[in-house]
């Protein structure tokens, strides 16, 4: 992991880059998993999955065994991912219609889904489909299905908004996509686990990046447990 | 019985003003462009269109919206970088939108074709898209009641049809085709190739001909597949 390559001064000032974050998420995906990578930043995770992991990628427009992005002569308008980017198929790939694809997801057959987010609540609520701006044209796509479908939902996002406030919050102020569905939050400043326990979920800081864990937890106005 | 017609214009001739039209495709993949072009030429208007997206660029559904032939869109993802015709019509208040999570859209279509009255799904529970809908807790999990979406007509695209209307598709262009074919009273399919009965392996038929009413074959060279290869 990148932390091992970092000098002490970088530790003080450098959060994880987007590339490092994608690398970290990829390394945490269990071998043999069926995985859906959301549009945007999560797509980068596929660049860091190793053949030894034997991870099968699902794309909700109807395919298992999706390969890398297609370029040049490999581009086929009828072979695209959920972001409508041309992709390739790997040996062992399969195609299925949309209702089957979402049944696969909703039915809990996918192991991990990695999504971007505007906010995640300490209870695992996810807000990633709408800013709620009154003049915005709404679009939801598969976000709500993805949020509640996979066995585990990982979020990748920057920890702090442009105004400096954390995007892990007590309650989402943005419109929610799903309730109590996120299990891990990978951010530039730290990886957080949302662990179920009696009396409600607890938020655990697994590791901090570019800042001391004790300093990072002070940035929240709710309790964050530092992993021991 | 499946009928076979020579042109896209004949294939869509039965679509009337005010019809609910299920349009296959995810983005441009699987979108029946030639059937949509024929629908545009036919002058049919006041349509309710059910499709995953609401048109991209200056092709297909985007042009139907540009020409204000569409009264309402039921879709999951209308806003895209090149959805300018939808954006303009929506902002002008000239187009009604029902936004549906993508998996609910697919399952509501599937339910229509399968004779299901309504179904409980966890998708969307607790969100603004489930507001006003009936909910139920079943074995500790919360669900939202969703109803079928039926079409008067489905316009879809497949790779091949045989003499009895059995269909096979191509790669991710399959997307909504099979569920829309079953969810409409009349299903119109554009294919790249017509083949004799017996030449499709029955084990590999994706949409059986019972769901297919009208088929038209495109002139070779005008299909998406050909364009993609030339691109």
Short mmCIF file of C-alpha atoms in Angstrom, two decimals:
data_model
loop_
_atom_site.label_atom_id
_atom_site.label_comp_id
_atom_site.label_asym_id
_atom_site.label_seq_id
_atom_site.Cartn_x
_atom_site.Cartn_y
_atom_site.Cartn_z
CA UNK A 1 0.00 0.00 0.00
CA UNK A 2 1.07 3.54 -0.63
CA UNK A 3 1.62 4.33 2.99
CA UNK A 4 4.73 2.19 3.03
CA UNK A 5 6.17 4.33 0.25
CA UNK A 6 5.43 7.60 1.96
CA UNK A 7 7.97 9.63 3.82
CA UNK A 8 7.16 11.08 7.23
CA UNK A 9 6.67 14.56 5.80
CA UNK A 10 4.27 13.26 3.16
CA UNK A 11 2.39 11.54 5.94
CA UNK A 12 1.88 14.92 7.53
CA UNK A 13 0.65 16.69 4.44
CA UNK A 14 -0.33 14.19 1.74
CA UNK A 15 -3.65 12.45 1.62
CA UNK A 16 -4.03 9.50 -0.77
CA UNK A 17 -4.20 10.32 -4.46
CA UNK A 18 -7.19 9.02 -6.43
CA UNK A 19 -4.90 6.41 -7.95
CA UNK A 20 -3.67 5.25 -4.53
CA UNK A 21 -7.23 5.08 -3.29
CA UNK A 22 -8.25 2.90 -6.25
CA UNK A 23 -5.26 0.66 -5.54
CA UNK A 24 -6.30 0.34 -1.91
CA UNK A 25 -9.89 -0.62 -2.76
CA UNK A 26 -8.70 -3.15 -5.35
CA UNK A 27 -6.40 -4.81 -2.81
CA UNK A 28 -9.30 -5.13 -0.34
CA UNK A 29 -11.56 -7.05 -2.75
CA UNK A 30 -11.57 -10.73 -1.82
CA UNK A 31 -10.33 -13.20 -4.46
CA UNK A 32 -13.11 -14.71 -6.58
CA UNK A 33 -15.56 -11.89 -5.93
CA UNK A 34 -18.30 -10.72 -8.29
CA UNK A 35 -18.02 -6.93 -8.31
CA UNK A 36 -19.86 -3.95 -9.76
CA UNK A 37 -17.85 -0.74 -10.10
CA UNK A 38 -19.93 2.43 -10.25
CA UNK A 39 -19.49 5.21 -12.78
CA UNK A 40 -16.64 7.69 -12.24
CA UNK A 41 -13.91 7.22 -9.65
CA UNK A 42 -14.82 3.57 -8.81
CA UNK A 43 -14.12 2.57 -12.43
CA UNK A 44 -10.41 3.18 -11.72
CA UNK A 45 -10.41 0.22 -9.31
CA UNK A 46 -10.42 -2.17 -12.27
CA UNK A 47 -6.96 -0.90 -13.31
CA UNK A 48 -5.53 -2.35 -10.09
CA UNK A 49 -7.26 -5.73 -9.90
CA UNK A 50 -4.77 -8.53 -10.52
CA UNK A 51 -5.43 -11.67 -12.59
CA UNK A 52 -4.67 -13.72 -9.46
CA UNK A 53 -7.68 -12.14 -7.75
CA UNK A 54 -9.98 -13.71 -10.37
CA UNK A 55 -12.54 -10.95 -9.84
CA UNK A 56 -15.52 -11.00 -12.23
CA UNK A 57 -16.86 -7.56 -13.12
CA UNK A 58 -20.61 -7.02 -13.55
CA UNK A 59 -22.03 -4.14 -15.52
CA UNK A 60 -25.71 -3.48 -14.91
CA UNK A 61 -26.54 -3.00 -18.56
CA UNK A 62 -26.27 -6.76 -18.85
CA UNK A 63 -22.87 -8.42 -18.67
CA UNK A 64 -20.59 -10.45 -16.44
CA UNK A 65 -16.93 -10.83 -17.35
CA UNK A 66 -16.37 -7.29 -18.53
CA UNK A 67 -12.84 -6.50 -19.65
CA UNK A 68 -10.87 -3.29 -19.97
CA UNK A 69 -11.99 -0.16 -21.80
CA UNK A 70 -11.91 -0.63 -25.57
CA UNK A 71 -9.76 1.51 -27.84
CA UNK A 72 -9.26 1.82 -31.59
CA UNK A 73 -10.39 -1.23 -33.55
CA UNK A 74 -11.77 -2.89 -30.42
CA UNK A 75 -14.52 -0.28 -30.07
CA UNK A 76 -17.98 -1.81 -30.60
CA UNK A 77 -21.05 0.38 -30.07
CA UNK A 78 -22.97 -2.66 -28.83
CA UNK A 79 -20.44 -3.52 -26.12
CA UNK A 80 -20.48 -0.78 -23.52
CA UNK A 81 -20.43 -0.42 -19.74
CA UNK A 82 -22.92 1.33 -17.48
CA UNK A 83 -21.16 4.63 -18.15
CA UNK A 84 -21.72 3.98 -21.89
CA UNK A 85 -17.95 3.64 -22.41
CA UNK A 86 -16.93 0.97 -24.96
CA UNK A 87 -15.42 -2.04 -23.17
CA UNK A 88 -14.13 -5.51 -24.06
CA UNK A 89 -15.32 -8.98 -23.08
CA UNK A 90 -13.15 -11.52 -21.30
CA UNK A 91 -13.21 -15.30 -21.88
CA UNK A 92 -16.14 -16.62 -19.86
CA UNK A 93 -18.21 -13.47 -20.28
CA UNK A 94 -22.01 -13.70 -20.39
CA UNK A 95 -24.81 -11.39 -21.48
CA UNK A 96 -28.31 -11.10 -20.02
CA UNK A 97 -31.24 -8.72 -20.21
CA UNK A 98 -31.83 -5.79 -17.87
CA UNK A 99 -34.37 -7.46 -15.59
CA UNK A 100 -32.00 -10.40 -15.04
CA UNK A 101 -29.09 -8.04 -14.49
CA UNK A 102 -30.91 -6.15 -11.73
CA UNK A 103 -32.36 -9.36 -10.26
CA UNK A 104 -28.76 -10.53 -9.96
CA UNK A 105 -27.99 -7.36 -8.03
CA UNK A 106 -31.18 -7.06 -5.98
CA UNK A 107 -31.08 -10.77 -5.18
CA UNK A 108 -27.80 -10.34 -3.32
CA UNK A 109 -25.64 -12.33 -5.73
CA UNK A 110 -22.94 -9.68 -6.17
CA UNK A 111 -20.27 -9.62 -3.46
CA UNK A 112 -19.17 -6.00 -3.66
CA UNK A 113 -20.36 -2.81 -5.23
CA UNK A 114 -18.09 0.26 -5.25
CA UNK A 115 -19.83 3.62 -5.56
CA UNK A 116 -19.05 7.31 -5.41
CA UNK A 117 -20.96 9.51 -2.97
CA UNK A 118 -21.85 13.07 -1.98
CA UNK A 119 -22.40 11.98 1.63
CA UNK A 120 -22.48 8.86 3.79
CA UNK A 121 -24.11 8.86 7.22
CA UNK A 122 -22.65 7.20 10.30
CA UNK A 123 -25.50 4.69 10.00
CA UNK A 124 -24.51 3.78 6.45
CA UNK A 125 -27.11 5.84 4.57
CA UNK A 126 -25.86 6.77 1.12
CA UNK A 127 -26.49 10.00 -0.80
CA UNK A 128 -25.07 9.88 -4.30
CA UNK A 129 -27.81 10.44 -6.87
CA UNK A 130 -28.94 14.03 -6.50
CA UNK A 131 -27.71 17.26 -4.98
CA UNK A 132 -31.33 18.25 -4.48
CA UNK A 133 -30.77 21.54 -6.32
CA UNK A 134 -34.23 22.75 -7.43
CA UNK A 135 -33.16 23.57 -10.99
CA UNK A 136 -31.27 20.31 -11.57
CA UNK A 137 -32.56 17.74 -14.04
CA UNK A 138 -32.93 14.56 -12.00
CA UNK A 139 -31.35 11.26 -13.08
CA UNK A 140 -31.00 8.15 -10.96
CA UNK A 141 -29.97 5.28 -13.23
CA UNK A 142 -29.04 2.18 -11.26
CA UNK A 143 -27.81 4.04 -8.16
CA UNK A 144 -30.67 3.00 -5.88
CA UNK A 145 -30.55 -0.62 -7.04
CA UNK A 146 -26.78 -0.78 -6.57
CA UNK A 147 -27.01 0.75 -3.10
CA UNK A 148 -29.25 -1.97 -1.71
CA UNK A 149 -28.24 -4.94 -3.84
CA UNK A 150 -24.68 -6.09 -3.22
CA UNK A 151 -23.60 -7.97 -0.09
CA UNK A 152 -21.15 -5.14 0.66
CA UNK A 153 -21.23 -1.56 -0.55
CA UNK A 154 -17.93 0.32 -0.56
CA UNK A 155 -17.93 4.07 -1.10
CA UNK A 156 -15.01 5.98 -2.61
CA UNK A 157 -14.98 9.73 -2.13
CA UNK A 158 -12.94 12.67 -0.88
CA UNK A 159 -13.47 13.00 2.87
CA UNK A 160 -13.99 16.74 2.92
CA UNK A 161 -16.30 18.93 0.85
CA UNK A 162 -14.95 22.09 -0.79
CA UNK A 163 -16.04 24.08 2.27
CA UNK A 164 -13.93 21.81 4.50
CA UNK A 165 -16.80 19.96 6.17
CA UNK A 166 -16.66 16.15 6.32
CA UNK A 167 -18.82 14.19 3.89
CA UNK A 168 -19.33 11.49 6.51
CA UNK A 169 -22.22 13.00 8.47
CA UNK A 170 -24.64 12.17 11.28
CA UNK A 171 -27.54 12.49 8.85
CA UNK A 172 -27.41 13.06 5.10
CA UNK A 173 -28.56 16.52 4.02
CA UNK A 174 -28.57 15.46 0.36
CA UNK A 175 -31.42 13.22 -0.91
CA UNK A 176 -30.66 9.62 0.06
CA UNK A 177 -30.08 6.79 -2.40
CA UNK A 178 -30.46 3.98 0.14
CA UNK A 179 -30.66 3.52 3.90
CA UNK A 180 -28.12 1.66 6.06
CA UNK A 181 -26.44 0.15 3.02
CA UNK A 182 -22.77 1.29 3.13
CA UNK A 183 -20.25 -0.94 4.92
CA UNK A 184 -16.96 0.86 4.16
CA UNK A 185 -15.92 4.36 3.14
CA UNK A 186 -12.58 4.80 1.35
CA UNK A 187 -11.41 8.40 1.39
CA UNK A 188 -8.24 10.35 0.71
CA UNK A 189 -7.72 10.88 4.46
CA UNK A 190 -8.81 7.56 5.85
CA UNK A 191 -10.67 4.29 5.52
CA UNK A 192 -13.78 3.98 7.67
CA UNK A 193 -15.77 0.87 8.56
CA UNK A 194 -19.45 1.01 9.45
CA UNK A 195 -19.87 -1.92 11.80
CA UNK A 196 -23.19 -3.35 12.91
CA UNK A 197 -23.54 -3.84 16.66
CA UNK A 198 -26.25 -3.90 19.30
CA UNK A 199 -27.62 -0.41 19.84
CA UNK A 200 -26.83 0.75 16.28
CA UNK A 201 -23.86 0.82 13.94
CA UNK A 202 -20.52 2.30 14.95
CA UNK A 203 -18.04 4.16 12.78
CA UNK A 204 -14.47 2.87 12.95
CA UNK A 205 -11.39 4.57 11.47
CA UNK A 206 -9.30 1.69 10.10
CA UNK A 207 -6.37 3.81 8.95
CA UNK A 208 -5.62 7.49 8.42
CA UNK A 209 -3.57 8.99 5.57
CA UNK A 210 -1.63 12.24 5.71
CA UNK A 211 -2.97 13.04 9.18
CA UNK A 212 -2.70 11.42 12.61
CA UNK A 213 -5.77 9.29 13.47
CA UNK A 214 -6.25 11.25 16.72
CA UNK A 215 -6.35 14.51 14.75
CA UNK A 216 -8.66 13.15 12.07
CA UNK A 217 -11.35 11.95 14.47
CA UNK A 218 -11.50 15.46 16.00
CA UNK A 219 -12.84 16.74 12.68
CA UNK A 220 -16.18 14.99 13.31
CA UNK A 221 -18.90 16.08 15.72
CA UNK A 222 -19.80 12.45 16.51
CA UNK A 223 -17.75 9.59 17.94
CA UNK A 224 -15.33 7.77 15.64
CA UNK A 225 -13.55 4.72 17.06
CA UNK A 226 -9.87 4.35 16.12
CA UNK A 227 -9.17 0.73 15.19
CA UNK A 228 -6.86 -0.83 17.74
CA UNK B 1 -48.16 -15.04 -35.91
CA UNK B 2 -45.25 -12.80 -36.67
CA UNK B 3 -45.57 -10.60 -39.76
CA UNK B 4 -42.61 -9.51 -41.83
CA UNK B 5 -42.56 -6.12 -43.54
CA UNK B 6 -40.09 -4.56 -45.93
CA UNK B 7 -39.66 -1.13 -44.44
CA UNK B 8 -39.40 0.54 -41.05
CA UNK B 9 -42.27 2.84 -42.13
CA UNK B 10 -44.64 -0.14 -42.54
CA UNK B 11 -43.40 -1.59 -39.27
CA UNK B 12 -44.44 1.47 -37.24
CA UNK B 13 -47.58 2.31 -39.23
CA UNK B 14 -49.78 0.99 -36.42
CA UNK B 15 -48.47 3.38 -33.77
CA UNK B 16 -51.22 5.88 -32.99
CA UNK B 17 -51.18 9.32 -31.40
CA UNK B 18 -51.14 9.13 -27.61
CA UNK B 19 -49.65 5.62 -27.55
CA UNK B 20 -47.32 4.36 -24.83
CA UNK B 21 -44.19 3.26 -26.67
CA UNK B 22 -41.50 1.10 -25.07
CA UNK B 23 -38.17 1.96 -26.71
CA UNK B 24 -35.31 -0.50 -26.31
CA UNK B 25 -31.74 0.57 -25.81
CA UNK B 26 -29.27 1.61 -23.17
CA UNK B 27 -27.73 4.78 -24.48
CA UNK B 28 -27.36 4.13 -28.19
CA UNK B 29 -26.68 0.39 -27.77
CA UNK B 30 -29.79 -1.50 -28.80
CA UNK B 31 -31.74 1.63 -29.65
CA UNK B 32 -33.89 0.88 -32.72
CA UNK B 33 -32.73 4.00 -34.59
CA UNK B 34 -34.36 3.18 -37.93
CA UNK B 35 -37.74 2.43 -36.32
CA UNK B 36 -37.54 5.67 -34.37
CA UNK B 37 -36.66 7.58 -37.54
CA UNK B 38 -39.73 6.03 -39.19
CA UNK B 39 -41.88 7.02 -36.22
CA UNK B 40 -40.56 10.55 -36.59
CA UNK B 41 -41.48 10.57 -40.29
CA UNK B 42 -44.94 9.18 -39.54
CA UNK B 43 -45.87 12.32 -37.64
CA UNK B 44 -47.24 10.39 -34.65
CA UNK B 45 -47.41 12.61 -31.58
CA UNK B 46 -48.46 12.91 -27.94
CA UNK B 47 -46.47 9.78 -27.13
CA UNK B 48 -45.52 8.42 -23.74
CA UNK B 49 -42.06 6.91 -24.16
CA UNK B 50 -40.61 4.34 -21.79
CA UNK B 51 -36.85 3.98 -22.19
CA UNK B 52 -33.75 3.90 -20.00
CA UNK B 53 -32.47 7.23 -21.30
CA UNK B 54 -34.09 10.22 -22.93
CA UNK B 55 -32.00 10.50 -26.05
CA UNK B 56 -28.42 11.40 -26.81
CA UNK B 57 -27.01 13.79 -29.37
CA UNK B 58 -29.09 14.23 -32.52
CA UNK B 59 -30.20 10.65 -33.08
CA UNK B 60 -33.18 8.44 -32.32
CA UNK B 61 -35.26 9.36 -29.29
CA UNK B 62 -33.47 12.71 -28.99
CA UNK B 63 -35.05 13.77 -32.30
CA UNK B 64 -38.55 12.64 -31.27
CA UNK B 65 -38.18 14.88 -28.22
CA UNK B 66 -36.73 17.73 -30.26
CA UNK B 67 -39.79 17.61 -32.54
CA UNK B 68 -42.07 17.60 -29.47
CA UNK B 69 -43.72 14.31 -30.37
CA UNK B 70 -43.30 13.08 -26.80
CA UNK B 71 -45.65 14.14 -24.00
CA UNK B 72 -44.09 12.10 -21.23
CA UNK B 73 -40.90 10.14 -20.65
CA UNK B 74 -40.66 7.30 -18.13
CA UNK B 75 -36.96 6.62 -17.69
CA UNK B 76 -34.10 6.20 -15.23
CA UNK B 77 -31.38 8.44 -16.59
CA UNK B 78 -32.43 11.37 -18.77
CA UNK B 79 -29.58 13.78 -17.96
CA UNK B 80 -26.39 13.21 -19.90
CA UNK B 81 -23.69 15.39 -21.36
CA UNK B 82 -25.37 15.23 -24.77
CA UNK B 83 -29.06 15.09 -23.78
CA UNK B 84 -29.60 18.69 -24.91
CA UNK B 85 -32.96 18.09 -26.60
CA UNK B 86 -34.41 16.47 -23.47
CA UNK B 87 -32.91 19.17 -21.26
CA UNK B 88 -34.44 21.95 -23.37
CA UNK B 89 -37.92 20.36 -23.52
CA UNK B 90 -37.90 19.55 -19.80
CA UNK B 91 -36.74 23.02 -18.74
CA UNK B 92 -39.38 24.57 -21.00
CA UNK B 93 -42.02 22.54 -19.16
CA UNK B 94 -43.01 20.84 -22.41
CA UNK B 95 -42.22 17.31 -21.31
CA UNK B 96 -43.40 15.33 -18.30
CA UNK B 97 -40.83 13.09 -16.59
CA UNK B 98 -41.42 10.03 -14.39
CA UNK B 99 -38.05 9.08 -12.96
CA UNK B 100 -37.72 5.38 -12.08
CA UNK B 101 -34.69 3.54 -10.66
CA UNK B 102 -33.22 1.46 -13.47
CA UNK B 103 -33.85 -1.94 -11.88
CA UNK B 104 -37.42 -0.95 -11.03
CA UNK B 105 -37.93 0.13 -14.62
CA UNK B 106 -36.75 -3.27 -15.86
CA UNK B 107 -38.75 -5.20 -13.27
CA UNK B 108 -41.94 -3.16 -13.84
CA UNK B 109 -41.68 -4.00 -17.54
CA UNK B 110 -40.96 -7.64 -16.74
CA UNK B 111 -43.97 -7.73 -14.40
CA UNK B 112 -46.23 -6.38 -17.16
CA UNK B 113 -45.14 -9.14 -19.52
CA UNK B 114 -45.42 -11.79 -16.83
CA UNK B 115 -48.93 -10.93 -15.63
CA UNK B 116 -47.82 -9.74 -12.18
CA UNK B 117 -50.25 -7.29 -10.54
CA UNK B 118 -47.59 -5.43 -8.55
CA UNK B 119 -44.50 -6.35 -6.54
CA UNK B 120 -42.58 -5.29 -3.43
CA UNK B 121 -38.97 -4.24 -4.02
CA UNK B 122 -36.34 -2.92 -1.60
CA UNK B 123 -35.00 -0.50 -4.21
CA UNK B 124 -35.82 3.11 -3.46
CA UNK B 125 -37.17 2.52 0.04
CA UNK B 126 -36.77 5.66 2.15
CA UNK B 127 -35.95 7.83 -0.86
CA UNK B 128 -37.86 10.64 -2.54
CA UNK B 129 -38.64 8.36 -5.52
CA UNK B 130 -40.75 6.15 -3.23
CA UNK B 131 -42.74 9.03 -1.73
CA UNK B 132 -46.46 8.33 -1.64
CA UNK B 133 -45.98 4.65 -2.49
CA UNK B 134 -47.21 1.79 -0.33
CA UNK B 135 -44.49 0.16 1.76
CA UNK B 136 -44.31 -3.03 3.77
CA UNK B 137 -41.85 -4.66 6.15
CA UNK B 138 -41.32 -8.29 5.21
CA UNK B 139 -39.08 -10.44 7.41
CA UNK B 140 -37.32 -7.41 8.81
CA UNK B 141 -36.66 -5.64 5.52
CA UNK B 142 -38.51 -2.69 4.05
CA UNK B 143 -40.05 -2.78 0.59
CA UNK B 144 -41.91 -0.45 -1.79
CA UNK B 145 -44.89 -1.54 -3.89
CA UNK B 146 -44.26 -1.03 -7.60
CA UNK B 147 -46.71 -1.52 -10.48
CA UNK B 148 -46.20 -2.89 -13.98
CA UNK B 149 -45.50 -0.67 -16.99
CA UNK B 150 -47.37 -1.87 -20.05
CA UNK B 151 -46.82 -0.61 -23.56
CA UNK B 152 -49.17 -0.30 -26.48
CA UNK B 153 -46.16 -0.83 -28.70
CA UNK B 154 -42.56 -1.88 -28.15
CA UNK B 155 -39.88 -0.88 -30.64
CA UNK B 156 -36.74 -2.94 -30.15
CA UNK B 157 -33.63 -4.03 -31.97
CA UNK B 158 -32.21 -7.54 -32.28
CA UNK B 159 -29.45 -9.12 -34.31
CA UNK B 160 -31.40 -11.90 -36.05
CA UNK B 161 -34.97 -13.13 -36.39
CA UNK B 162 -36.09 -16.42 -37.92
CA UNK B 163 -39.32 -17.18 -39.83
CA UNK B 164 -41.38 -17.50 -36.66
CA UNK B 165 -39.99 -14.38 -34.97
CA UNK B 166 -37.51 -16.01 -32.60
CA UNK B 167 -34.84 -13.46 -31.73
CA UNK B 168 -31.19 -13.37 -30.80
CA UNK B 169 -29.46 -10.19 -29.75
CA UNK B 170 -25.91 -8.93 -29.77
CA UNK B 171 -23.78 -8.22 -26.67
CA UNK B 172 -24.98 -5.39 -24.40
CA UNK B 173 -27.46 -4.26 -27.07
CA UNK B 174 -29.81 -6.92 -25.64
CA UNK B 175 -30.54 -4.77 -22.56
CA UNK B 176 -34.31 -4.03 -22.41
CA UNK B 177 -35.28 -5.93 -25.58
CA UNK B 178 -36.57 -9.19 -24.05
CA UNK B 179 -38.62 -7.57 -21.27
CA UNK B 180 -40.08 -4.91 -23.55
CA UNK B 181 -41.01 -7.52 -26.16
CA UNK B 182 -43.20 -9.23 -23.57
CA UNK B 183 -44.57 -6.03 -21.99
CA UNK B 184 -46.23 -4.52 -25.08
CA UNK B 185 -49.49 -5.36 -26.85
CA UNK B 186 -47.65 -5.12 -30.17
CA UNK B 187 -43.91 -5.67 -30.49
CA UNK B 188 -41.99 -4.39 -33.50
CA UNK B 189 -38.42 -5.52 -34.03
CA UNK B 190 -35.72 -4.31 -36.37
CA UNK B 191 -33.07 -6.90 -37.10
CA UNK B 192 -29.84 -6.94 -39.06
CA UNK B 193 -30.62 -10.31 -40.58
CA UNK B 194 -33.56 -12.64 -41.30
CA UNK B 195 -32.71 -16.33 -41.18
CA UNK B 196 -34.77 -19.45 -41.98
CA UNK B 197 -36.45 -21.35 -39.17
CA UNK B 198 -34.12 -24.03 -37.91
CA UNK B 199 -30.99 -21.98 -38.32
CA UNK B 200 -31.15 -20.52 -34.80
CA UNK B 201 -30.22 -23.07 -32.15
CA UNK B 202 -33.44 -23.46 -30.10
CA UNK B 203 -31.29 -23.64 -26.97
CA UNK B 204 -29.97 -20.17 -27.72
CA UNK B 205 -33.17 -18.32 -28.65
CA UNK B 206 -33.42 -15.33 -26.29
CA UNK B 207 -36.89 -14.01 -27.18
CA UNK B 208 -39.31 -16.67 -28.47
CA UNK B 209 -41.46 -15.58 -31.40
CA UNK B 210 -44.65 -15.59 -29.31
CA UNK B 211 -43.65 -12.11 -28.11
CA UNK B 212 -42.87 -10.75 -31.57
CA UNK B 213 -45.55 -9.26 -33.84
CA UNK B 214 -43.75 -7.37 -36.60
CA UNK B 215 -40.22 -7.74 -37.93
CA UNK B 216 -38.33 -5.68 -40.44
CA UNK B 217 -34.81 -6.34 -41.65
CA UNK B 218 -32.42 -3.47 -42.25
CA UNK B 219 -30.50 -3.17 -45.46
CA UNK B 220 -27.07 -4.63 -44.80
CA UNK B 221 -24.61 -1.85 -44.17
CA UNK B 222 -26.97 0.41 -42.27
CA UNK B 223 -26.92 -1.46 -38.97
CA UNK B 224 -25.19 -0.19 -35.87
CA UNK B 225 -22.92 -3.19 -36.03
CA UNK B 226 -21.65 -2.21 -39.44
CA UNK B 227 -21.17 1.38 -38.36
CA UNK B 228 -19.25 0.25 -35.31
CA UNK B 229 -16.92 -1.83 -37.42
CA UNK B 230 -16.29 1.08 -39.74
CA UNK B 231 -15.70 3.54 -36.89
#
